[in-house]
């Protein structure tokens, strides 16, 4: 039972790490400072759920629309299962 809990905890931590990496764009401080354009492009994890058996994690990623390529509106919601 303890091994299963450790595996479950490990999976939750991995899922949280994946969500954090996906949500934050990678940019070095030497490249540029944070601008309003960067803020407008930020993605965010909105919801996270773990399957009852602990084998999978699902999360909803909020992705802003890219103007002027797409119509103005709310961010897209992408469902990811890991």
XYZ file of C-alpha atoms in Angstrom:
82
model
C 0.000 0.000 0.000
C 2.848 2.367 0.856
C 4.482 1.737 -2.530
C 1.203 2.601 -4.270
C 0.956 5.852 -2.317
C 4.518 6.755 -3.242
C 3.767 6.037 -6.914
C 0.589 8.088 -6.695
C 2.442 10.978 -5.055
C 5.201 10.730 -7.639
C 2.694 10.875 -10.492
C 0.973 13.890 -8.986
C 4.312 15.659 -8.645
C 5.272 14.783 -12.216
C 1.913 16.048 -13.473
C 2.331 19.288 -11.536
C 5.823 19.715 -12.949
C 4.608 19.083 -16.500
C 1.788 21.563 -16.013
C 4.195 24.184 -14.665
C 6.620 23.704 -17.540
C 3.844 23.929 -20.114
C 2.307 26.977 -18.481
C 5.471 29.070 -18.317
C 7.241 29.996 -21.536
C 10.987 29.571 -21.443
C 12.986 32.755 -21.940
C 16.344 33.725 -20.550
C 16.744 37.043 -18.780
C 19.428 38.022 -21.276
C 16.973 37.754 -24.192
C 14.326 40.276 -23.114
C 12.329 41.549 -20.217
C 8.699 40.595 -19.677
C 6.515 42.744 -21.935
C 2.736 43.140 -22.284
C 2.996 40.998 -25.432
C 4.556 38.170 -23.396
C 1.835 38.458 -20.751
C -0.848 38.248 -23.454
C 0.698 34.970 -24.669
C 0.867 33.256 -21.264
C -0.772 29.862 -21.026
C -2.305 28.656 -17.783
C -3.412 25.344 -16.333
C -7.031 25.808 -15.249
C -8.142 22.389 -14.001
C -6.377 19.171 -13.022
C -7.863 15.733 -12.341
C -6.270 12.392 -11.498
C -7.884 9.177 -12.697
C -9.346 6.949 -9.953
C -6.629 4.341 -10.508
C -3.904 7.014 -10.367
C -2.529 6.018 -13.764
C -3.360 9.206 -15.665
C -3.632 12.918 -15.090
C -5.825 15.220 -17.145
C -5.530 18.977 -17.197
C -7.128 21.853 -19.081
C -4.685 24.332 -20.586
C -5.946 27.841 -21.323
C -4.302 29.077 -24.544
C -4.826 32.684 -25.669
C -5.955 33.333 -29.221
C -3.320 34.642 -31.600
C -4.482 37.913 -33.078
C -4.873 38.821 -35.964
C -4.845 35.189 -37.189
C -7.952 34.275 -35.179
C -11.129 36.071 -34.205
C -11.120 37.943 -30.925
C -12.625 35.996 -28.048
C -11.850 34.035 -24.919
C -8.836 31.765 -24.691
C -9.006 28.271 -26.146
C -9.286 25.389 -23.674
C -7.112 22.375 -24.516
C -7.576 19.054 -22.741
C -4.334 17.134 -22.132
C -4.062 13.622 -20.692
C -0.710 12.398 -19.396
